[in-house]
Short mmCIF file of C-alpha atoms in Angstrom, two decimals:
data_model
loop_
_atom_site.label_atom_id
_atom_site.label_comp_id
_atom_site.label_asym_id
_atom_site.label_seq_id
_atom_site.Cartn_x
_atom_site.Cartn_y
_atom_site.Cartn_z
CA UNK A 975 -215.78 -154.14 216.88
CA UNK A 976 -212.91 -156.61 216.50
CA UNK A 977 -210.06 -156.47 219.09
CA UNK A 978 -206.55 -156.56 217.50
CA UNK A 979 -204.58 -159.72 218.24
CA UNK A 980 -200.97 -159.92 219.45
CA UNK A 981 -199.88 -160.64 215.89
CA UNK A 982 -201.55 -157.45 214.78
CA UNK A 983 -199.56 -155.41 217.23
CA UNK A 984 -196.22 -156.96 216.13
CA UNK A 985 -195.54 -154.57 213.16
CA UNK A 986 -195.99 -151.59 215.43
CA UNK A 987 -193.41 -152.95 217.92
CA UNK A 988 -190.91 -153.61 215.16
CA UNK A 989 -191.40 -150.10 213.82
CA UNK A 990 -190.86 -148.59 217.29
CA UNK A 991 -187.66 -150.64 217.70
CA UNK A 992 -186.30 -149.41 214.36
CA UNK A 993 -187.02 -145.82 215.38
CA UNK A 994 -185.17 -146.26 218.69
CA UNK A 995 -182.16 -147.77 216.93
CA UNK A 996 -182.08 -144.88 214.47
CA UNK A 997 -182.25 -142.29 217.29
CA UNK A 998 -179.41 -144.01 219.18
CA UNK A 999 -177.26 -144.30 216.08
CA UNK A 1000 -177.77 -140.63 215.27
CA UNK A 1001 -176.82 -139.57 218.79
CA UNK A 1002 -173.84 -141.90 218.93
CA UNK A 1003 -172.31 -140.79 215.63
CA UNK A 1004 -172.97 -137.13 216.42
CA UNK A 1005 -171.17 -137.48 219.77
CA UNK A 1006 -168.30 -139.29 218.09
CA UNK A 1007 -168.14 -136.56 215.48
CA UNK A 1008 -168.03 -133.83 218.18
CA UNK A 1009 -165.25 -135.54 220.18
CA UNK A 1010 -161.80 -134.01 219.47
CA UNK A 1011 -159.30 -136.05 217.48
CA UNK A 1012 -155.56 -135.63 218.10
CA UNK A 1013 -152.56 -135.49 215.83
CA UNK A 1014 -150.09 -138.09 217.01
CA UNK A 1015 -146.36 -138.50 216.44
CA UNK A 1016 -144.07 -141.37 217.31
CA UNK A 1017 -140.86 -141.04 219.28
CA UNK A 1018 -137.84 -141.88 217.12
CA UNK A 1019 -134.39 -143.23 217.87
CA UNK A 1020 -131.60 -141.83 215.72
CA UNK A 1021 -128.85 -139.23 215.39
CA UNK A 1022 -129.37 -135.64 216.50
CA UNK A 1023 -127.10 -132.62 216.14
CA UNK A 1024 -127.30 -129.38 218.11
CA UNK A 1025 -125.98 -126.33 216.26
CA UNK A 1026 -125.81 -122.54 216.48
CA UNK A 1027 -126.51 -120.47 213.37
CA UNK A 1028 -125.06 -117.01 212.82
CA UNK A 1029 -123.95 -114.60 210.10
CA UNK A 1030 -120.43 -113.27 209.69
CA UNK A 1031 -117.91 -111.73 207.32
CA UNK A 1032 -114.93 -113.35 205.61
CA UNK A 1033 -111.58 -111.68 206.29
CA UNK A 1034 -107.92 -112.57 205.79
CA UNK A 1035 -106.24 -113.97 208.89
CA UNK A 1036 -103.48 -111.33 208.58
CA UNK A 1037 -104.30 -108.04 206.90
CA UNK A 1038 -101.53 -105.40 206.96
CA UNK A 1039 -102.23 -101.72 206.50
CA UNK A 1040 -99.31 -100.06 204.70
CA UNK A 1041 -98.85 -96.35 205.35
CA UNK A 1042 -96.25 -93.60 205.04
CA UNK A 1043 -94.11 -92.30 207.90
CA UNK A 1044 -93.04 -89.21 205.93
CA UNK A 1045 -94.99 -86.54 204.12
CA UNK A 1046 -94.66 -85.75 200.46
CA UNK A 1047 -96.00 -86.20 196.98
CA UNK A 1048 -96.49 -89.66 195.48
CA UNK A 1049 -94.28 -89.80 192.39
CA UNK A 1050 -94.58 -93.48 191.53
CA UNK A 1051 -97.02 -96.36 192.19
CA UNK A 1052 -95.75 -99.79 191.18
CA UNK A 1053 -98.68 -102.06 192.21
CA UNK A 1054 -102.45 -102.09 191.80
CA UNK A 1055 -105.44 -104.02 193.12
CA UNK A 1056 -104.90 -107.81 193.27
CA UNK A 1057 -101.15 -107.45 192.64
CA UNK A 1058 -99.08 -110.17 194.34
CA UNK A 1059 -96.17 -108.73 196.31
CA UNK A 1060 -93.16 -110.04 198.21
CA UNK A 1061 -91.76 -108.82 201.51
CA UNK A 1062 -89.41 -105.87 200.85
CA UNK A 1063 -90.74 -105.24 197.34
CA UNK A 1064 -90.94 -101.57 196.28
CA UNK A 1065 -94.61 -100.68 195.78
CA UNK A 1066 -94.61 -96.84 195.78
CA UNK A 1067 -92.26 -93.89 196.03
CA UNK A 1068 -92.56 -90.41 197.57
CA UNK A 1069 -90.62 -87.45 196.11
CA UNK A 1070 -87.19 -87.76 197.79
CA UNK A 1071 -85.71 -84.33 196.90
CA UNK A 1072 -86.36 -82.68 200.25
CA UNK A 1073 -85.01 -85.66 202.18
CA UNK A 1074 -81.92 -85.89 199.95
CA UNK A 1075 -81.03 -82.29 200.82
CA UNK A 1076 -81.53 -83.03 204.50
CA UNK A 1077 -79.06 -85.90 204.22
CA UNK A 1078 -76.50 -83.64 202.55
CA UNK A 1079 -76.93 -81.01 205.23
CA UNK A 1080 -76.55 -83.61 207.97
CA UNK A 1081 -73.40 -84.93 206.29
CA UNK A 1082 -71.92 -81.40 206.18
CA UNK A 1083 -72.78 -80.81 209.83
CA UNK A 1084 -71.12 -84.10 210.74
CA UNK A 1085 -67.96 -83.17 208.84
CA UNK A 1086 -67.85 -79.79 210.61
CA UNK A 1087 -68.25 -81.47 213.99
CA UNK A 1088 -65.45 -83.89 213.19
CA UNK A 1089 -63.17 -80.99 212.19
CA UNK A 1090 -63.92 -79.19 215.42
CA UNK A 1091 -63.18 -82.41 217.27
CA UNK A 1092 -59.79 -82.62 215.56
CA UNK A 1093 -58.98 -79.06 216.68
CA UNK A 1094 -59.96 -79.89 220.24
CA UNK A 1095 -57.83 -83.00 220.19
CA UNK A 1096 -54.85 -80.83 219.12
CA UNK A 1097 -55.64 -78.41 221.93
CA UNK A 1098 -55.58 -81.25 224.42
CA UNK A 1099 -52.20 -82.38 223.12
CA UNK A 1100 -50.87 -78.81 223.39
CA UNK A 1101 -52.22 -78.46 226.93
CA UNK A 1102 -50.56 -81.72 227.89
CA UNK A 1103 -47.22 -80.47 226.50
CA UNK A 1104 -47.55 -77.17 228.38
CA UNK A 1105 -48.35 -79.01 231.56
CA UNK A 1106 -45.35 -81.27 231.14
CA UNK A 1107 -43.05 -78.27 230.54
CA UNK A 1108 -44.46 -76.43 233.56
CA UNK A 1109 -43.99 -79.52 235.70
CA UNK A 1110 -40.30 -79.82 234.69
CA UNK A 1111 -39.71 -76.11 235.36
CA UNK A 1112 -41.31 -76.38 238.78
CA UNK A 1113 -39.14 -79.40 239.64
CA UNK A 1114 -35.94 -77.56 238.69
CA UNK A 1115 -36.91 -74.44 240.65
CA UNK A 1116 -37.69 -76.51 243.70
CA UNK A 1117 -34.25 -78.15 243.56
CA UNK A 1118 -32.53 -74.78 243.12
CA UNK A 1119 -34.40 -73.32 246.10
CA UNK A 1120 -33.08 -76.16 248.25
CA UNK A 1121 -29.50 -75.30 247.16
CA UNK A 1122 -30.13 -71.58 247.73
CA UNK A 1123 -29.50 -70.75 244.06
CA UNK A 1124 -32.93 -69.08 243.44
CA UNK A 1125 -35.43 -67.42 245.65
CA UNK A 1126 -38.65 -69.04 246.88
CA UNK A 1127 -40.63 -66.56 244.77
CA UNK A 1128 -39.26 -68.15 241.62
CA UNK A 1129 -40.40 -71.55 242.85
CA UNK A 1130 -43.89 -70.26 243.67
CA UNK A 1131 -44.16 -68.67 240.26
CA UNK A 1132 -43.22 -71.98 238.58
CA UNK A 1133 -45.83 -73.79 240.70
CA UNK A 1134 -48.49 -71.31 239.62
CA UNK A 1135 -47.56 -71.84 236.00
CA UNK A 1136 -47.81 -75.61 236.48
CA UNK A 1137 -51.27 -75.33 238.08
CA UNK A 1138 -52.50 -73.08 235.25
CA UNK A 1139 -51.26 -75.59 232.68
CA UNK A 1140 -53.08 -78.39 234.51
CA UNK A 1141 -56.34 -76.39 234.47
CA UNK A 1142 -55.87 -75.63 230.79
CA UNK A 1143 -55.46 -79.35 230.12
CA UNK A 1144 -58.69 -80.14 231.99
CA UNK A 1145 -60.49 -77.44 229.98
CA UNK A 1146 -59.17 -78.84 226.73
CA UNK A 1147 -60.20 -82.36 227.72
CA UNK A 1148 -63.73 -81.15 228.57
CA UNK A 1149 -63.96 -79.40 225.21
CA UNK A 1150 -62.79 -82.61 223.58
CA UNK A 1151 -65.58 -84.58 225.28
CA UNK A 1152 -68.09 -81.96 224.14
CA UNK A 1153 -66.72 -82.21 220.61
CA UNK A 1154 -67.06 -85.97 220.65
CA UNK A 1155 -70.67 -85.62 221.81
CA UNK A 1156 -71.31 -83.12 219.02
CA UNK A 1157 -69.98 -85.59 216.49
CA UNK A 1158 -72.24 -88.34 217.80
CA UNK A 1159 -75.21 -85.97 217.72
CA UNK A 1160 -74.47 -84.99 214.11
CA UNK A 1161 -74.06 -88.63 213.18
CA UNK A 1162 -77.46 -89.44 214.73
CA UNK A 1163 -79.07 -86.61 212.74
CA UNK A 1164 -77.40 -87.94 209.63
CA UNK A 1165 -78.74 -91.45 210.25
CA UNK A 1166 -82.22 -90.01 210.90
CA UNK A 1167 -82.08 -88.09 207.62
CA UNK A 1168 -80.95 -91.24 205.81
CA UNK A 1169 -83.81 -93.24 207.38
CA UNK A 1170 -86.32 -90.59 206.29
CA UNK A 1171 -84.86 -90.76 202.81
CA UNK A 1172 -85.27 -94.52 202.78
CA UNK A 1173 -88.87 -94.14 203.95
CA UNK A 1174 -89.70 -92.32 200.75
CA UNK A 1175 -89.54 -95.78 199.16
CA UNK A 1176 -92.69 -97.62 200.32
CA UNK A 1177 -92.04 -101.37 200.53
CA UNK A 1178 -94.30 -104.32 201.27
CA UNK A 1179 -93.82 -105.62 204.84
CA UNK A 1180 -95.16 -109.13 204.04
CA UNK A 1181 -95.78 -111.56 201.22
CA UNK A 1182 -99.37 -111.29 200.03
CA UNK A 1183 -101.87 -109.66 197.69
CA UNK A 1184 -102.87 -106.00 197.47
CA UNK A 1185 -106.58 -105.90 198.31
CA UNK A 1186 -106.90 -102.12 198.55
CA UNK A 1187 -105.13 -99.06 197.09
CA UNK A 1188 -106.03 -95.69 198.61
CA UNK A 1189 -103.72 -93.26 196.74
CA UNK A 1190 -102.98 -92.20 193.18
CA UNK A 1191 -99.82 -90.88 191.59
CA UNK A 1192 -99.37 -87.15 192.22
CA UNK A 1193 -101.36 -87.20 195.45
CA UNK A 1194 -99.76 -85.58 198.51
CA UNK A 1195 -99.80 -87.49 201.78
CA UNK A 1196 -99.35 -85.81 205.16
CA UNK A 1197 -97.96 -87.92 208.00
CA UNK A 1198 -98.33 -85.41 210.81
CA UNK A 1199 -100.29 -87.18 213.59
CA UNK A 1200 -100.72 -90.66 212.11
CA UNK A 1201 -99.53 -92.61 209.12
CA UNK A 1202 -101.95 -92.24 206.20
CA UNK A 1203 -103.22 -95.48 204.69
CA UNK A 1204 -101.77 -96.20 201.25
CA UNK A 1205 -102.42 -99.93 200.72
CA UNK A 1206 -103.92 -102.93 202.48
CA UNK A 1207 -102.11 -106.21 201.86
CA UNK A 1208 -103.65 -109.58 202.74
CA UNK A 1209 -100.82 -111.82 203.84
CA UNK A 1210 -102.30 -115.18 202.74
CA UNK A 1211 -105.68 -115.50 201.02
CA UNK A 1212 -105.51 -119.31 201.13
CA UNK A 1213 -106.12 -119.10 204.89
CA UNK A 1214 -109.19 -117.02 205.65
CA UNK A 1215 -111.40 -116.63 208.70
CA UNK A 1216 -115.04 -115.81 209.40
CA UNK A 1217 -115.76 -113.26 212.12
CA UNK A 1218 -119.34 -113.83 213.22
CA UNK A 1219 -121.49 -112.38 216.00
CA UNK A 1220 -123.15 -114.91 218.30
CA UNK A 1221 -125.95 -114.01 220.70
CA UNK A 1222 -125.18 -114.21 224.42
CA UNK A 1223 -127.81 -116.96 224.81
CA UNK A 1224 -125.82 -119.28 222.51
CA UNK A 1225 -122.20 -118.29 223.14
CA UNK A 1226 -121.97 -120.52 226.23
CA UNK A 1227 -122.26 -123.62 224.03
CA UNK A 1228 -119.40 -122.63 221.72
CA UNK A 1229 -115.86 -123.81 222.43
CA UNK A 1230 -112.63 -123.61 220.35
CA UNK A 1231 -112.15 -126.67 218.17
CA UNK A 1232 -115.84 -127.25 217.38
CA UNK A 1233 -116.71 -128.12 213.77
CA UNK A 1234 -118.40 -125.44 211.68
CA UNK A 1235 -119.70 -125.08 208.15
CA UNK A 1236 -120.80 -122.04 206.18
CA UNK A 1237 -122.18 -120.94 202.84
CA UNK A 1238 -121.76 -117.76 200.81
CA UNK A 1239 -124.20 -116.21 198.37
CA UNK A 1240 -121.61 -116.27 195.58
CA UNK A 1241 -121.64 -120.10 195.52
CA UNK A 1242 -125.17 -121.28 196.41
CA UNK A 1243 -125.44 -124.90 197.38
CA UNK A 1244 -121.74 -125.26 198.18
CA UNK A 1245 -120.70 -125.81 201.78
CA UNK A 1246 -117.32 -124.79 203.21
CA UNK A 1247 -115.94 -126.27 206.41
CA UNK A 1248 -113.85 -124.92 209.27
CA UNK A 1249 -113.54 -124.94 213.02
CA UNK A 1250 -113.91 -122.47 215.86
CA UNK A 1251 -110.56 -120.78 216.53
CA UNK A 1252 -111.45 -118.19 219.14
CA UNK A 1253 -114.33 -116.87 221.22
CA UNK A 1254 -113.49 -113.26 221.94
CA UNK A 1255 -114.51 -112.00 225.37
CA UNK A 1256 -115.14 -108.42 224.25
CA UNK A 1257 -118.91 -107.91 224.13
CA UNK A 1258 -120.70 -105.88 221.47
CA UNK A 1259 -123.94 -104.17 222.54
CA UNK A 1260 -126.27 -102.92 219.80
CA UNK A 1261 -129.82 -101.84 220.69
CA UNK A 1262 -129.49 -103.62 224.08
CA UNK A 1263 -128.59 -106.88 222.30
CA UNK A 1264 -125.36 -108.40 223.60
CA UNK A 1265 -123.27 -110.49 221.22
CA UNK A 1266 -119.74 -111.87 221.08
CA UNK A 1267 -117.36 -112.31 218.16
CA UNK A 1268 -116.53 -115.92 217.27
CA UNK A 1269 -113.63 -116.51 214.85
CA UNK A 1270 -113.93 -119.54 212.53
CA UNK A 1271 -111.19 -120.82 210.25
CA UNK A 1272 -111.90 -121.02 206.53
CA UNK A 1273 -109.51 -122.79 204.19
CA UNK A 1274 -109.43 -121.20 200.73
CA UNK A 1275 -107.04 -123.26 198.57
CA UNK A 1276 -108.93 -122.37 195.37
CA UNK A 1277 -108.88 -118.61 196.20
CA UNK A 1278 -112.60 -118.36 195.45
CA UNK A 1279 -113.54 -116.86 198.82
CA UNK A 1280 -113.00 -113.11 198.80
CA UNK A 1281 -112.59 -110.71 201.74
CA UNK A 1282 -115.86 -109.08 202.76
CA UNK A 1283 -118.20 -111.89 201.66
CA UNK A 1284 -121.15 -112.62 203.94
CA UNK A 1285 -121.05 -116.13 205.39
CA UNK A 1286 -124.01 -118.02 206.85
CA UNK A 1287 -122.39 -120.10 209.58
CA UNK A 1288 -123.57 -123.25 211.35
CA UNK A 1289 -121.51 -124.32 214.38
CA UNK A 1290 -122.02 -127.87 215.66
CA UNK A 1291 -122.06 -127.72 219.48
CA UNK A 1292 -123.06 -131.35 220.25
CA UNK A 1293 -123.99 -134.60 218.49
CA UNK A 1294 -125.43 -137.99 219.46
CA UNK A 1295 -125.68 -140.97 217.15
CA UNK A 1296 -128.54 -142.74 218.93
CA UNK A 1297 -130.93 -140.51 220.83
CA UNK A 1298 -134.64 -140.76 221.66
CA UNK A 1299 -136.17 -137.70 220.00
CA UNK A 1300 -139.57 -136.18 219.32
CA UNK A 1301 -140.93 -133.36 217.18
CA UNK A 1302 -140.92 -129.97 218.92
CA UNK A 1303 -144.65 -129.64 218.22
CA UNK A 1304 -145.29 -132.29 220.89
CA UNK A 1305 -143.50 -130.14 223.49
CA UNK A 1306 -145.57 -127.09 222.53
CA UNK A 1307 -148.93 -128.90 222.87
CA UNK A 1308 -151.11 -127.90 225.83
CA UNK A 1309 -154.50 -129.53 226.62
CA UNK A 1310 -156.00 -126.18 227.61
CA UNK A 1311 -156.82 -125.70 223.92
CA UNK A 1312 -159.32 -128.56 224.22
CA UNK A 1313 -161.75 -126.24 226.02
CA UNK A 1314 -162.34 -124.24 222.88
CA UNK A 1315 -162.16 -127.28 220.61
CA UNK A 1316 -164.74 -129.26 222.59
CA UNK A 1317 -167.36 -126.49 222.13
CA UNK A 1318 -169.58 -127.40 225.06
CA UNK A 1319 -168.70 -131.06 225.40
CA UNK A 1320 -168.81 -131.13 229.21
CA UNK A 1321 -167.71 -134.70 229.54
CA UNK A 1322 -164.44 -134.34 227.60
CA UNK A 1323 -163.69 -131.01 229.25
CA UNK A 1324 -164.14 -132.40 232.73
CA UNK A 1325 -161.91 -135.38 231.94
CA UNK A 1326 -159.14 -133.10 230.63
CA UNK A 1327 -159.37 -130.91 233.76
CA UNK A 1328 -159.18 -133.93 236.04
CA UNK A 1329 -156.11 -135.25 234.23
CA UNK A 1330 -154.41 -131.86 234.31
CA UNK A 1331 -155.02 -131.35 238.03
CA UNK A 1332 -153.61 -134.79 238.80
CA UNK A 1333 -150.22 -133.99 237.24
CA UNK A 1334 -147.45 -132.95 239.61
CA UNK A 1335 -145.75 -129.54 239.19
CA UNK A 1336 -143.05 -129.23 236.54
CA UNK A 1337 -139.63 -130.37 237.77
CA UNK A 1338 -136.87 -127.89 238.34
CA UNK A 1339 -133.80 -127.43 236.16
CA UNK A 1340 -130.71 -129.56 236.76
CA UNK A 1341 -127.61 -129.25 234.54
CA UNK A 1342 -126.88 -132.94 234.95
CA UNK A 1343 -130.27 -134.11 233.67
CA UNK A 1344 -131.33 -131.35 231.28
CA UNK A 1345 -134.22 -128.90 231.11
CA UNK A 1346 -137.66 -130.04 232.27
CA UNK A 1347 -140.34 -130.74 229.68
CA UNK A 1348 -143.78 -132.32 229.36
CA UNK A 1349 -145.38 -134.55 226.75
CA UNK A 1350 -149.01 -135.59 226.43
CA UNK A 1351 -150.29 -139.04 225.48
CA UNK A 1352 -153.83 -140.29 224.91
CA UNK A 1353 -155.10 -141.98 228.07
CA UNK A 1354 -157.31 -145.06 228.32
CA UNK A 1355 -160.38 -142.83 228.55
CA UNK A 1356 -159.41 -140.80 225.47
CA UNK A 1357 -158.28 -137.73 227.46
CA UNK A 1358 -154.72 -136.35 227.30
CA UNK A 1359 -152.39 -137.60 230.00
CA UNK A 1360 -149.15 -135.75 230.92
CA UNK A 1361 -145.70 -137.36 231.04
CA UNK A 1362 -142.84 -135.36 232.60
CA UNK A 1363 -139.53 -135.73 230.77
CA UNK A 1364 -136.10 -134.14 230.58
CA UNK A 1365 -134.93 -132.40 227.41
CA UNK A 1366 -131.51 -132.93 225.84
CA UNK A 1367 -130.12 -131.78 222.51
CA UNK A 1368 -132.27 -129.96 219.95
CA UNK A 1369 -131.70 -129.34 216.25
CA UNK A 1370 -134.59 -126.89 215.90
CA UNK A 1371 -137.09 -129.47 214.63
CA UNK A 1372 -136.51 -132.42 216.95
CA UNK A 1373 -135.54 -132.57 220.62
CA UNK A 1374 -133.87 -135.36 222.56
CA UNK A 1375 -136.01 -136.88 225.33
CA UNK A 1376 -134.38 -138.25 228.50
CA UNK A 1377 -136.92 -140.55 230.13
CA UNK A 1378 -137.51 -144.18 231.06
CA UNK A 1379 -141.29 -143.92 230.73
CA UNK A 1380 -141.50 -143.63 226.95
CA UNK A 1381 -139.72 -145.72 224.34
CA UNK A 1382 -139.07 -145.44 220.64
CA UNK A 1383 -142.38 -145.88 218.80
CA UNK A 1384 -144.52 -144.43 221.62
CA UNK A 1385 -147.17 -142.02 220.34
CA UNK A 1386 -147.53 -138.54 221.79
CA UNK A 1387 -149.96 -135.74 221.01
CA UNK A 1388 -148.71 -132.93 218.77
CA UNK A 1389 -152.00 -131.06 218.23
CA UNK A 1390 -155.68 -131.26 217.30
CA UNK A 1391 -156.47 -132.93 214.01
CA UNK A 1392 -160.00 -131.51 213.56
CA UNK A 1393 -161.96 -128.90 215.48
CA UNK A 1394 -165.21 -130.06 217.09
CA UNK A 1395 -168.33 -128.84 215.36
CA UNK A 1396 -171.69 -128.52 217.09
CA UNK A 1397 -174.94 -129.45 215.44
CA UNK A 1398 -176.43 -126.70 213.23
CA UNK A 1399 -179.21 -124.76 214.87
CA UNK A 1400 -181.79 -125.59 212.23
CA UNK A 1401 -181.07 -129.31 212.01
CA UNK A 1402 -184.07 -131.57 212.68
CA UNK A 1403 -183.97 -134.89 214.52
CA UNK A 1404 -185.44 -138.16 213.26
CA UNK A 1405 -189.14 -138.15 212.54
CA UNK A 1406 -191.20 -139.67 215.33
CA UNK A 1407 -194.34 -141.54 214.47
#
């Protein structure tokens, strides 16, 4: 039998080499396919604006409720909804008959009091004359007693008459004072009756527009405990305001003078501007949610904004023209998700655990440097590597990064691009010869 030469064994060696290369290539590409791939995002440098969004209601800056201070039947209404009015303009009238009679009665009572006062004044004058006569008689009697022309009893009687006249004068003067007080009292009642009569004419207290009418002609209003509402007049509809509720977590960033913009459903796509006028300190608690009312100015020169409209408000709390910022998805990424994505890849899992354990604890909060945060970058070995940063402004999609480690253009991990897939159970390897 012929022994094979070295050249005869050469094809077998080449075939074995090809098989080994195929096995290695299959394993290599399978491992590469199972390794997780990351979604990356670059840090950007540009403007960023922090804002607070809320919903509020449009209202006039000054809205006056017009009521009635007297009771009676409405006999005349001179304005309607949307009627422009001037201060002092007659807008409604209550039946004045009852109040007219009260004025007449008060006038009669005043005249009677004045007549009584005149009588009392005459009585005072008479008492003064009587006192003067009694004083002269007493003086004469006293002189005659000294000359022994009359007895002392006559002098004493004259003195008694003088004292009685003096008392009568004091009484008349007191009655005169009482009469004067009665006249003033009747005059006050007359003025009150005249004021009530004037109040039957309802007049506008300000210049503005009637936005609400609550009564009809013939209706009876009763002003017993409080003035019933007849009209609501908006003083100036060209100057409106938005009263919006802001959550307690955001109210600390809002200050008077900050720029704001808002939209209303009646004019989609159109933005109106204003500024924060007031942050009211009175808290509103609804279902354990604490909120505060923020008042925002709203110019309305075209009179297209109406009271009661719902406004979607955006208040700008801070702005930077050139800030290093990153997508918020990068701040939400955590490498712990790689354990499920690796699906048994022990090498990648161990590398991620080693990198995670080597990172120092998260820094504490400091108002001067911002909130602490953490980004992840792809390390030299392909595993995620943590970078501690400080967070600045946020517009809801992007967040400012305060760090010297990363620069604009640096890539950070935002998530997993594809999930790792293990080899199917029934898959067969390369055929071995």
